[in-house]
Short mmCIF file of C-alpha atoms and ligand atoms in Angstrom, two decimals:
data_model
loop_
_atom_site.label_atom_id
_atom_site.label_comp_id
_atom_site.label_asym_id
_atom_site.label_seq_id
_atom_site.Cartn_x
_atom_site.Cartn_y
_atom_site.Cartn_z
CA UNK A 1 -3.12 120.00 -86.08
CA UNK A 2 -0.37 119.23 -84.14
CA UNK A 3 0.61 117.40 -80.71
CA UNK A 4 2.81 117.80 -77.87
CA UNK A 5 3.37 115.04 -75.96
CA UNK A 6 3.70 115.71 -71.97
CA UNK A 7 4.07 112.49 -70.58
CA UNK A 8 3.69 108.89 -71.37
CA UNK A 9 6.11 109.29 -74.36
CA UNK A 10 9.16 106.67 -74.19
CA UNK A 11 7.97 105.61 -70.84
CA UNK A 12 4.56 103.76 -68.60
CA UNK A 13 2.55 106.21 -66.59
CA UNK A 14 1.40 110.14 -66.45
CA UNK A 15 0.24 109.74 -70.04
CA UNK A 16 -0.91 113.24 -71.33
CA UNK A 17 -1.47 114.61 -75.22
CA UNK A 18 -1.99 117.96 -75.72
CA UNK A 19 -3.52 118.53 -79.27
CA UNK A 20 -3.31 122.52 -80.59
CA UNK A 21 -2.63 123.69 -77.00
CA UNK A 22 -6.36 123.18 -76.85
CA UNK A 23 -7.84 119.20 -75.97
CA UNK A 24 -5.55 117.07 -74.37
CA UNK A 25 -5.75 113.39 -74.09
CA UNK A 26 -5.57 111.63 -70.85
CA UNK A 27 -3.88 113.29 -67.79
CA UNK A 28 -2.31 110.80 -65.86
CA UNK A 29 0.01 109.94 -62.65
CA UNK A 30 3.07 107.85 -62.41
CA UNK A 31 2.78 105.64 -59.00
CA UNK A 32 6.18 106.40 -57.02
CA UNK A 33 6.83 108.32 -53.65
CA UNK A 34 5.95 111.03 -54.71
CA UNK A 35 3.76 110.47 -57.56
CA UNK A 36 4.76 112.11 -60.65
CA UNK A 37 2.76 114.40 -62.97
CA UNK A 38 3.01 115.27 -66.87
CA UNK A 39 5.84 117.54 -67.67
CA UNK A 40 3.79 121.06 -67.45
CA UNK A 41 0.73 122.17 -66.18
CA UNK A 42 -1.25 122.85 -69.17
CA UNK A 43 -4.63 124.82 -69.46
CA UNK A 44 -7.00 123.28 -71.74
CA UNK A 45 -10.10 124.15 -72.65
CA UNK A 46 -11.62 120.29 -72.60
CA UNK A 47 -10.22 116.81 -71.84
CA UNK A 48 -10.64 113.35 -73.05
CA UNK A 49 -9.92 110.66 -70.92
CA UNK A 50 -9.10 107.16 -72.37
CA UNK A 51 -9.70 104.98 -68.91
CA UNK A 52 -10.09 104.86 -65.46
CA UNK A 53 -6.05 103.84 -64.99
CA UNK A 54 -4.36 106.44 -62.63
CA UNK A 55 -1.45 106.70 -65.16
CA UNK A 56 -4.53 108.06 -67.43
CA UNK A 57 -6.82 109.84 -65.21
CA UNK A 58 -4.98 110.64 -62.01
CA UNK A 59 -4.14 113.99 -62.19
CA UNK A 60 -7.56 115.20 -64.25
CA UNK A 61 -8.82 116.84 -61.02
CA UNK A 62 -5.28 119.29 -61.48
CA UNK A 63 -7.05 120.81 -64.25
CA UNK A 64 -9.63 122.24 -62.73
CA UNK A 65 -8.00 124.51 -60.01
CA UNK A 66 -8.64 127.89 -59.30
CA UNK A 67 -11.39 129.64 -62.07
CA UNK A 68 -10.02 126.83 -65.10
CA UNK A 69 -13.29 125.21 -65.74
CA UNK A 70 -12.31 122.99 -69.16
CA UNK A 71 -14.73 120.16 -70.12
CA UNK A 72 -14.02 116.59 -69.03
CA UNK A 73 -15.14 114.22 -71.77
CA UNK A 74 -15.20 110.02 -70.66
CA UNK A 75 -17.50 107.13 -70.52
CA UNK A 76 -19.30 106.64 -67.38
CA UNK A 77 -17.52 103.42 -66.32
CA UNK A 78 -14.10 106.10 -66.49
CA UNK A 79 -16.19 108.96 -64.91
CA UNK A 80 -16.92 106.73 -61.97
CA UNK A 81 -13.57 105.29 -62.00
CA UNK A 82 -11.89 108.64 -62.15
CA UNK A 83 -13.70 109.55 -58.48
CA UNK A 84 -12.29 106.09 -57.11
CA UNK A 85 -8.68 106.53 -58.19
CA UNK A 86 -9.07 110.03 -56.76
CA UNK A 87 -10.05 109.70 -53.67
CA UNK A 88 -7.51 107.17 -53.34
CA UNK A 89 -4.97 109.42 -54.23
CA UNK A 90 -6.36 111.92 -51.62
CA UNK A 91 -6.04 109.04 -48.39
CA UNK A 92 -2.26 108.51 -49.44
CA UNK A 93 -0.99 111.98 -50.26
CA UNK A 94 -3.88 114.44 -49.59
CA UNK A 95 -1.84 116.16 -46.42
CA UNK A 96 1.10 116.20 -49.05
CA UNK A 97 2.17 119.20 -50.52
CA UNK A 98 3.30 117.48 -53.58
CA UNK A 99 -0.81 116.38 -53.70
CA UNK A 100 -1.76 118.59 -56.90
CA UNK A 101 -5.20 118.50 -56.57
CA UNK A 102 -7.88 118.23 -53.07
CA UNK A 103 -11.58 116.95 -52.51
CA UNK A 104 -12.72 120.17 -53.57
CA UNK A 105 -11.03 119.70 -56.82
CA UNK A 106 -12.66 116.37 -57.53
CA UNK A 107 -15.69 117.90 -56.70
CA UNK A 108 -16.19 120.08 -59.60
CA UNK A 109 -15.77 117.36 -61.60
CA UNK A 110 -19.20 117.34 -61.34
CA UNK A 111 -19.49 120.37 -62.83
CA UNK A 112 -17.60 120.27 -65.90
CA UNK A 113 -17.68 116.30 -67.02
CA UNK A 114 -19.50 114.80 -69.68
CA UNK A 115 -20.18 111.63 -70.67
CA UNK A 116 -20.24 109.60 -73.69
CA UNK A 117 -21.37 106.13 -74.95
CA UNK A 118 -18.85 104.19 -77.85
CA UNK A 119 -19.64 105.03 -80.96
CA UNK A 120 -21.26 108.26 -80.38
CA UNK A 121 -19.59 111.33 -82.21
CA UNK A 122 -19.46 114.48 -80.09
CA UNK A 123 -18.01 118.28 -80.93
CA UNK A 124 -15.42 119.89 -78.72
CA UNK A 125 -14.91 123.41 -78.32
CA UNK A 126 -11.01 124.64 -79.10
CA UNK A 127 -9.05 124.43 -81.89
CA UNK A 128 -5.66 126.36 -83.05
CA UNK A 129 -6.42 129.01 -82.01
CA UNK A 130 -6.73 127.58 -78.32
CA UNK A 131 -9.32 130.17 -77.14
CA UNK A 132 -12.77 128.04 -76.85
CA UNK A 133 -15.41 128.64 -79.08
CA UNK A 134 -15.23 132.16 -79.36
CA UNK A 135 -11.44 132.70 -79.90
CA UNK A 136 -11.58 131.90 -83.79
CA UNK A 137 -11.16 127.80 -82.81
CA UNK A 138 -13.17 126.03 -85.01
CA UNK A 139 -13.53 122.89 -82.99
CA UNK A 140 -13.47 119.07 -83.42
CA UNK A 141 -15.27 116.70 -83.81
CA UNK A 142 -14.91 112.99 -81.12
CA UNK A 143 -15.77 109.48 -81.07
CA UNK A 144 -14.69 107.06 -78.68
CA UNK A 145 -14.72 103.61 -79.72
CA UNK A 146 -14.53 100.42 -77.21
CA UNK A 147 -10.25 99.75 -76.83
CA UNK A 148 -10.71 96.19 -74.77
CA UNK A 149 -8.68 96.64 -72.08
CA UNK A 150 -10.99 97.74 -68.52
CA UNK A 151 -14.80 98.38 -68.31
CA UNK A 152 -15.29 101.79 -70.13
CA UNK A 153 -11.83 102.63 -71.93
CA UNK A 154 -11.84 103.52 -75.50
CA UNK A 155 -9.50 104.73 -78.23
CA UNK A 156 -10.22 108.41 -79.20
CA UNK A 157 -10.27 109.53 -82.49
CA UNK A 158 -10.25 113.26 -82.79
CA UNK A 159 -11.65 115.09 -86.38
CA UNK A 160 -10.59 118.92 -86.84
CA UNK A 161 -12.38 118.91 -90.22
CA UNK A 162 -8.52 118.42 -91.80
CA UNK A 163 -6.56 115.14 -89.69
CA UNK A 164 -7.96 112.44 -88.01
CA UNK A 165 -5.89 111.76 -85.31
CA UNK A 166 -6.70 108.06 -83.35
CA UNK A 167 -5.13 108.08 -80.11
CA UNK A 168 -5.95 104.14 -79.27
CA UNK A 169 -5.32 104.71 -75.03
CA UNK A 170 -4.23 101.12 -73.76
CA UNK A 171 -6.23 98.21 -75.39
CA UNK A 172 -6.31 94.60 -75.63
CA UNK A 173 -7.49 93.21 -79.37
CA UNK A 174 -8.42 89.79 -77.52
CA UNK A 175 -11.75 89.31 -75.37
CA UNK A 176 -11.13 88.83 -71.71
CA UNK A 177 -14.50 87.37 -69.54
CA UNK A 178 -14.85 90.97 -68.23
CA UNK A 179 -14.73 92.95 -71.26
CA UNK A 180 -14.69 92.12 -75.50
CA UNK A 181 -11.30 93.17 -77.73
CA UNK A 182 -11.25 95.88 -79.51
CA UNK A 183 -13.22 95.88 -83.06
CA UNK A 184 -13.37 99.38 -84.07
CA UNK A 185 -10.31 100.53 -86.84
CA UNK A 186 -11.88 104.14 -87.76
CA UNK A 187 -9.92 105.87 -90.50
CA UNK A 188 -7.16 108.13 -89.69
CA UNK A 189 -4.15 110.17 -91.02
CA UNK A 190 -2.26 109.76 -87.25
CA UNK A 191 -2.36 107.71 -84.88
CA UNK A 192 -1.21 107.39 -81.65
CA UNK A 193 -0.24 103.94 -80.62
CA UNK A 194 0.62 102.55 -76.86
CA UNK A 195 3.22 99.97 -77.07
CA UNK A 196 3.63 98.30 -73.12
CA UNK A 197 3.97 94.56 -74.58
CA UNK A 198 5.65 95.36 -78.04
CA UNK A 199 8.19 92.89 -76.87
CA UNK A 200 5.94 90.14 -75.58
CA UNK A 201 3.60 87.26 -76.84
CA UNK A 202 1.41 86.38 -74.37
CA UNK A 203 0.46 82.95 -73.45
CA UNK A 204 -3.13 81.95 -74.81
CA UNK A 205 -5.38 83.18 -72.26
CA UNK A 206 -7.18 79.72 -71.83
CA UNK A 207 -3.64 77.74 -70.96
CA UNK A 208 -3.01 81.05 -68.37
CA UNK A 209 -6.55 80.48 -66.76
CA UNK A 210 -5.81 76.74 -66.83
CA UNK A 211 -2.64 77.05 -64.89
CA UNK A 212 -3.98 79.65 -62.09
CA UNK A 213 -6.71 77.39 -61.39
CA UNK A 214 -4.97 73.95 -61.07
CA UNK A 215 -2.48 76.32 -58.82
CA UNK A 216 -5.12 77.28 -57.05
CA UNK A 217 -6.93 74.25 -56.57
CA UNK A 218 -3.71 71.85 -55.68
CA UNK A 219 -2.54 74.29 -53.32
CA UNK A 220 -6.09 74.15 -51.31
CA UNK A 221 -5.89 70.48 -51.44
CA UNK A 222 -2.72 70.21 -49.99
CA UNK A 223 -3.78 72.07 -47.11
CA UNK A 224 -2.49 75.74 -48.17
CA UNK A 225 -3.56 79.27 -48.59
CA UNK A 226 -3.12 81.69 -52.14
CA UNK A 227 -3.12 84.70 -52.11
CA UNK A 228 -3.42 86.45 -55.37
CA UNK A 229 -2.87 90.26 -55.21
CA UNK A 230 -4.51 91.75 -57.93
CA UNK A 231 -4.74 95.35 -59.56
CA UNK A 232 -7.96 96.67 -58.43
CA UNK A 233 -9.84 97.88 -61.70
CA UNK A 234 -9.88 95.20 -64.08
CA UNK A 235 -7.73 92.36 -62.87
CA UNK A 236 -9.70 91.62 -59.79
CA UNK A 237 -13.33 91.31 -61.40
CA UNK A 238 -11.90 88.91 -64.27
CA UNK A 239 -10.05 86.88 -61.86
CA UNK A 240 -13.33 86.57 -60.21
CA UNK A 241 -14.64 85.45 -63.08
CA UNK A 242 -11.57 83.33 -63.91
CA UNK A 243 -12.11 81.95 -60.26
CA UNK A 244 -15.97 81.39 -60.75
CA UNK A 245 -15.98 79.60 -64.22
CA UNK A 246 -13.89 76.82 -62.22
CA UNK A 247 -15.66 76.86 -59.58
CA UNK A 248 -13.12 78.09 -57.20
CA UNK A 249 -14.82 80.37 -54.35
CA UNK A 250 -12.69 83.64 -53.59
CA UNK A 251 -12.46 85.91 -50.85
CA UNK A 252 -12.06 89.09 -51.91
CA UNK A 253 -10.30 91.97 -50.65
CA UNK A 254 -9.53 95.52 -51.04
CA UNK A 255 -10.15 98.21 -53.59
CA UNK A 256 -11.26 95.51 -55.55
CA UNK A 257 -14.46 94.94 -54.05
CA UNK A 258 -15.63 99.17 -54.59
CA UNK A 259 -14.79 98.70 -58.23
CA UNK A 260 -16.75 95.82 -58.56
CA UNK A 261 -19.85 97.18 -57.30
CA UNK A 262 -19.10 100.26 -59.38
CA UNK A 263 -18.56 98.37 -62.93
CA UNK A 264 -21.82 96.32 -62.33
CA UNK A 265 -23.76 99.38 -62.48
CA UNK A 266 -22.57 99.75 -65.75
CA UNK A 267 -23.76 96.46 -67.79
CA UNK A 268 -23.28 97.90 -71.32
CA UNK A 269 -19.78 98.30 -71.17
CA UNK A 270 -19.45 94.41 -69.63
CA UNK A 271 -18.90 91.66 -72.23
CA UNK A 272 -21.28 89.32 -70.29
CA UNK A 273 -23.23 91.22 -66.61
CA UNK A 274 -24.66 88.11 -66.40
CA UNK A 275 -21.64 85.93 -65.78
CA UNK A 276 -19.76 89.19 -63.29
CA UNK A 277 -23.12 88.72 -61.23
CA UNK A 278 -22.92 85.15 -60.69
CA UNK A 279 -19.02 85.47 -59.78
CA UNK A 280 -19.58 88.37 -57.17
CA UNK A 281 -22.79 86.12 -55.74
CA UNK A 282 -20.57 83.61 -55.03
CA UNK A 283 -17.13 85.20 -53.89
CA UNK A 284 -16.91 86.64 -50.22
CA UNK A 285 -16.36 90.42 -49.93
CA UNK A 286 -13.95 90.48 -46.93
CA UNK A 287 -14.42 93.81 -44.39
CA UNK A 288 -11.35 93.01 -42.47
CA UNK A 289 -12.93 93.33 -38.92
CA UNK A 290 -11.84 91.49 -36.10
CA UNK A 291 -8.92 89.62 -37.32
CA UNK A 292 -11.08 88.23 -40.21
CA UNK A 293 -8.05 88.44 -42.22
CA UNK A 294 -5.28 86.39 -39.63
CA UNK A 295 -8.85 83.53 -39.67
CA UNK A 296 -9.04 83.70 -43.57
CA UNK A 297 -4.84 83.26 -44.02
CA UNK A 298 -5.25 80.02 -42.09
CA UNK A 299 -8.84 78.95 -43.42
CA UNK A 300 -7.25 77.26 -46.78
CA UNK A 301 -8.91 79.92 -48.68
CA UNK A 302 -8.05 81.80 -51.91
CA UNK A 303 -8.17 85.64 -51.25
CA UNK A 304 -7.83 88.05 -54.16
CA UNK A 305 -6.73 91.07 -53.02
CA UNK A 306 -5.07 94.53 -53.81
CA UNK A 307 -2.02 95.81 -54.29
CA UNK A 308 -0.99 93.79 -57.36
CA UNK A 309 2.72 94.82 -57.12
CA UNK A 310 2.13 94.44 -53.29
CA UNK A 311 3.01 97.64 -52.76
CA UNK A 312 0.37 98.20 -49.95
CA UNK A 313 -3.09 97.42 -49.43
CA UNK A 314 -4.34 94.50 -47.50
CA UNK A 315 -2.28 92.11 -49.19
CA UNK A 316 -0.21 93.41 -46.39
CA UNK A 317 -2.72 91.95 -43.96
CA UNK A 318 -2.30 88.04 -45.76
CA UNK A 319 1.22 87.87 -46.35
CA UNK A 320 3.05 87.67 -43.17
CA UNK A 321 0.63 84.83 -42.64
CA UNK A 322 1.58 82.39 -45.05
CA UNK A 323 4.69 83.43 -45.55
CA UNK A 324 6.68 80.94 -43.85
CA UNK A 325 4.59 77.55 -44.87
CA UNK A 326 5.38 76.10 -48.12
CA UNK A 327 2.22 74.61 -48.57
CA UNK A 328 1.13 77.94 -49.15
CA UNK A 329 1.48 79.86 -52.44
CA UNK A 330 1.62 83.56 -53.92
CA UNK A 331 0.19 83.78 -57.75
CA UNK A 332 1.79 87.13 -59.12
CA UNK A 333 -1.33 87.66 -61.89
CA UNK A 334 0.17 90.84 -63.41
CA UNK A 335 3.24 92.79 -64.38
CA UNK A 336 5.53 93.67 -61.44
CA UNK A 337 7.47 96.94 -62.43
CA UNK A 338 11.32 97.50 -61.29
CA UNK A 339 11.65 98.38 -57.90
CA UNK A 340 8.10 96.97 -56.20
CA UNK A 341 7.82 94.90 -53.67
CA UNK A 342 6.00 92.34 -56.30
CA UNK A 343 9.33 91.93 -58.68
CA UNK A 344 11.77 91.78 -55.52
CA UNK A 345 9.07 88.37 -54.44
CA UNK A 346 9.20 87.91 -58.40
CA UNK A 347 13.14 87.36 -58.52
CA UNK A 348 14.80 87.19 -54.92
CA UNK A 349 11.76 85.37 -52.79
CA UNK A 350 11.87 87.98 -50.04
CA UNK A 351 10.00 90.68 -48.93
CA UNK A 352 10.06 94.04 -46.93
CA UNK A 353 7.40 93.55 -44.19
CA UNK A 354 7.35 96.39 -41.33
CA UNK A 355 10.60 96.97 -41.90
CA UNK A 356 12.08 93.98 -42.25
CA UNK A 357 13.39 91.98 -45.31
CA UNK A 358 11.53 88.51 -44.83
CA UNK A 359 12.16 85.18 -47.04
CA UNK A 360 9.21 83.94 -48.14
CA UNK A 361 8.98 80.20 -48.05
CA UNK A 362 5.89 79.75 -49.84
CA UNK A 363 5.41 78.95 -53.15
CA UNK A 364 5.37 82.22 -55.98
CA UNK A 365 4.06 81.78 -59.45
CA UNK A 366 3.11 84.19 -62.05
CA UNK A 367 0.63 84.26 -64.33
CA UNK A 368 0.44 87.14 -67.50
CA UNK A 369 -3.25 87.85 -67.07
CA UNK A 370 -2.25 91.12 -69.23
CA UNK A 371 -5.33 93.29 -70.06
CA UNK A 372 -2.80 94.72 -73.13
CA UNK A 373 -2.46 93.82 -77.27
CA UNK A 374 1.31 92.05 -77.09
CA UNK A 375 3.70 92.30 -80.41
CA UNK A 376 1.11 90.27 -82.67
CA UNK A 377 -1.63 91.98 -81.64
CA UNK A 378 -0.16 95.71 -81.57
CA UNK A 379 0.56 94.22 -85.53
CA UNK A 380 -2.49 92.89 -86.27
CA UNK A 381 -4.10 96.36 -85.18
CA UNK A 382 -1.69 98.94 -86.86
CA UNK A 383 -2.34 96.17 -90.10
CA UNK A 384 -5.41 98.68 -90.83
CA UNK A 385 -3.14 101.87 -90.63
CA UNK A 386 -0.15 100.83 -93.11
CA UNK A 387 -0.67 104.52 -94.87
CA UNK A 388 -1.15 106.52 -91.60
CA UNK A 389 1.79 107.95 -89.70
CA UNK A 390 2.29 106.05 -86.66
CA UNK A 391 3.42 107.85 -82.93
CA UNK A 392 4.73 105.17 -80.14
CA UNK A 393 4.14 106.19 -76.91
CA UNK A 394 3.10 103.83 -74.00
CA UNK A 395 6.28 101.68 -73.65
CA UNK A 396 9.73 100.94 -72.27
CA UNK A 397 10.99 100.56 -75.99
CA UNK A 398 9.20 102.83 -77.81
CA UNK A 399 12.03 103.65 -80.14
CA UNK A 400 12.81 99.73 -80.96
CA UNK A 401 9.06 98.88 -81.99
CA UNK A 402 9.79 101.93 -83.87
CA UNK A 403 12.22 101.09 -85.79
CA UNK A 404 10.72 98.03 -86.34
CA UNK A 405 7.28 99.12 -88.12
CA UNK A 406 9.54 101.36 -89.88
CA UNK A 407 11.68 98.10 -91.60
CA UNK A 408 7.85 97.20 -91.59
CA UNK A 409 7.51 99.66 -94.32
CA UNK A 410 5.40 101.63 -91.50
CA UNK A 411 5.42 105.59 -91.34
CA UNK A 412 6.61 105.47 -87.51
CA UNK A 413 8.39 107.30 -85.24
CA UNK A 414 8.78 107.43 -81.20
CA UNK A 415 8.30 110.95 -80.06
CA UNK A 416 10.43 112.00 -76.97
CA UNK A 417 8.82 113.26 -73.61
CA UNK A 418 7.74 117.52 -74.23
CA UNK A 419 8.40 116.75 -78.29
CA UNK A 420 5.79 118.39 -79.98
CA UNK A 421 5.05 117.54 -83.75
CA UNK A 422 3.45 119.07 -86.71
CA UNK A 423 0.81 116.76 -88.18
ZN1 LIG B 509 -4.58 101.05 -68.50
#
C-alpha cells in the first residue's frame, strides 16, 4: 500500500489521500477567493469521504466530470451535507471559471454514492493495480467508525488484506450535546492523524458554556443585542443546544437553519434527537423578510447566525446594527483563521463593512467551542497506536507535533504536500 498525500498535508483545508492511485480519502476545498483545490486532479476509481466540512468534501463533485463515474462512499448525515456545501459553492462561484465542478456534476452524485452506517465493514473495488475490479486490483476492505466531531463524520480505516491504514478525518475524543467523542481505536499498522489543536488545551467545555451564557444573558439584561456568528454545520445546532439547556431563546439565522433540519432527519448519528428537537422548538428560524433583521438587531435578542469568521452571510445583515452601542456584544464561538474578517474583530476591533473599515464599539468575546481533540486528547488517542507508524496531516505545525511523538518514542513523521510514501 502506499499514499500520496494531495492536500491537507502541513496545512488546514483541501484535505485529499490518494491510497494506490486507486481510493482516495476526502476531497476537499480551501475557503479563499478563489477557493483552492488538492494539488492534481486525480482519477479514482471510489472515494471515501470523512465529513460534510468543505475542506473534506468540497470538491467531490470534481470527480465525477465527463465519463469518470468512481464510487462515492459516506454516511448519510455527509451525503446530505455534501449536496448543502455544494450548492453553496455553486451560488458563490458557479459563473466562475475557476468553479471545478456545476449542478450537473452534483447531480450524479446520485448516481454513484453509497452510503454507510459506523461500524459496518464494506469492500471497495481498486487496488495496486488501480484498474477497478477487473484490472488485477484485489480490493479493500472499509469501516467507518464514529470520529466525534459533526453529525455523520467518521475515521476510515482501510484493509487491503496486508496494512491497515486508519485515516481518523477530524475528530473530537470529548462528547459535545450534538454529537458523542470518539470510542472506536480499530487496529492498524498506519495511521493517519489530523493535528489542528496539537498546540492547544481547550478550556473544559462546561466553564466555556458557562461563560457564553452569563455573556449572553448580562448583555440582554443590560439592554443589548449578541450576535454570535457561528459555522453552519455543527457549531450552530450545539450552540442551540448550548443556548436551550440555559434557557436562553435564539434567533437563528443563515445556513444554519438548512443544516439543522437536515441533521434531524438523521437521529442515529445525534448523541441525544431528543434534546436538538426541543432546542429547534424553541429557537426562532429567522427568513430575513421585511427588515426582520434591522427589528431583531434592536429587539435585545440573541441571533446565531452564519458566517463564523464573518466572512459573509447574514451576519452581515446584524452587524452594522449593533456595532456602535457598547451595550451590545459579539461572541466569536470558533477559530478565526489569518486574514478573516473574524480575527481582524478578534485583534484590532474593526471591521470592513461595504467597503469601509468600521470600529466596532461593542463588546467582542471569544469562546473555543472547538468541535476538535486538542494536544491531550490527540495523546490520549494515538496512546492506542504506540507501535503503528504515525502520518500528521491536518495542522499548521504538523512537523513540531511530529517531532514531538517522535521524543514520545512514537513512529511519526509529517509528510509534505504531493509526498507520497511507501507503507
Ligand atoms: Zn471538519
Amino acid at each position: 500500500m502506499d499514499v500520496e498525500f494531495l492536500g491537507g498535508a502541513r496545512e488546514v483545508g483541501r484535505s485529499a489521500v490518494l491510497v494506490d492511485g486507486s481510493l482516495l480519502l476526502d476531497y476537499g476545498l480551501l475557503t479563499a477567493d478563489p477557493p483552492q483545490y488538492p494539488i492534481r486532479d486525480p482519477e479514482p476509481d471510489a472515494v471515501v469521504v470523512s465529513h460534510g466540512h468543505l475542506d473534506h468534501v468540497g470538491a467531490v463533485p470534481a470527480l465525477l466530470k465527463g465519463d469518470r463515474r468512481p464510487a462515492v462512499h459516506w454516511t448519510p448525515p455527509t451525503a446530505d451535507l455534501a449536496r448543502v456545501l455544494a450548492r453553496d459553492t455553486l451560488k458563490l462561484h458557479g459563473n466562475s471559471p475557476l468553479c471545478p465542478f456545476s449542478e450537473e456534476h452534483v447531480a450524479r452524485l446520485g448516481e454513484v454514492e453509497v452510503r454507510h452506517g459506523y461500524g459496518e465493514s464494506f469492500p471497495v473495488a481498486g487496488g495496486v493495480d488501480g484498474g477497478g475490479s477487473d484490472a488485477g486490483g484485489t480490493g479493500y476492505e472499509v469501516t467507518l467508525f464514529n470520529a466525534g466531531h459533526v453529525p455523520g463524520s467518521a475515521h476510515v480505516l482501510v484493509d487491503d488484506g496486508d496494512t491497515r491504514l486508519l485515516y481518523t478525518g477530524d475528530f473530537h475524543t470529548d462528547d459535545q450535546r450534538l454529537v458523542s467523542g470518539t470510542r472506536a481505536r480499530p487496529d492498524a499498522d498506519v495511521v493517519i492523524c489530523e493535528s489542528t489543536y496539537a498546540d492547544v488545551t481547550h478550556e473544559e467545555r462546561a466553564a466555556v458554556e458557562t461563560r457564553w451564557a452569563d455573556r449572553v444573558r448580562t448583555t440582554i439584561w443590560e439592554g443589548g443585542t449578541v450576535v454570535a456568528p457561528a459555522f453552519a454545520i455543527g457549531r450552530t445546532q450545539e450552540l442551540m443546544l448550548v443556548a436551550d439547556a440555559n434557557d436562553l431563546t435564539p434567533y437563528v439565522d443563515g445556513m444554519g437553519k438548512e443544516v439543522t433540519r437536515l441533521v434531524r432527519r438523521h437521529p442515529e448519528f445525534l448523541r441525544d434527537p431528543e434534546a436538538l428537537r426541543r432546542a429547534k422548538g424553541a429557537a426562532r428560524f429567522v427568513t430575513g423578510r421585511d427588515g426582520q433583521r434591522e427589528r431583531i438587531a434592536a429587539d435585545n435578542a440573541l441571533v446565531i447566525t452564519t458566517s463564523g469568521m464573518l466572512a459573509g452571510g447574514p451576519v452581515h445583515s446584524y452587524l452594522p446594527e449593533i456595532r456602535t452601542n457598547p451595550t451590545n456584544a459579539v461572541t466569536l464561538t470558533g477559530y478565526q483563521v489569518e486574514g478573516t474578517p473574524g480575527r481582524e474583530l478578534q485583534e484590532h476591533g474593526r471591521l470592513e463593512l461595504n467597503g469601509r473599515v468600521r470600529p466596532v464599539s461593542a463588546r467582542v468575546d471569544s469562546f473555543d467551542f472547538s468541535a476538535h481533540a486538542d494536544r491531550e486528547g490527540l495523546e490520549s488517542f494515538l496512546d492506542d497506536y504506540r507501535d503503528s507508524r504515525v502520518l500528521v496531516n491536518h495542522g499548521d505545525r504538523c512537523v513540531a507535533f511530529a517531532e514531538d511523538l517522535r521524543a514520545d518514542r512514537f513512529k511519526a513523521s509529517a509528510p509534505e504536500l504531493g509526498e507520497r510514501i511507501e507503507l
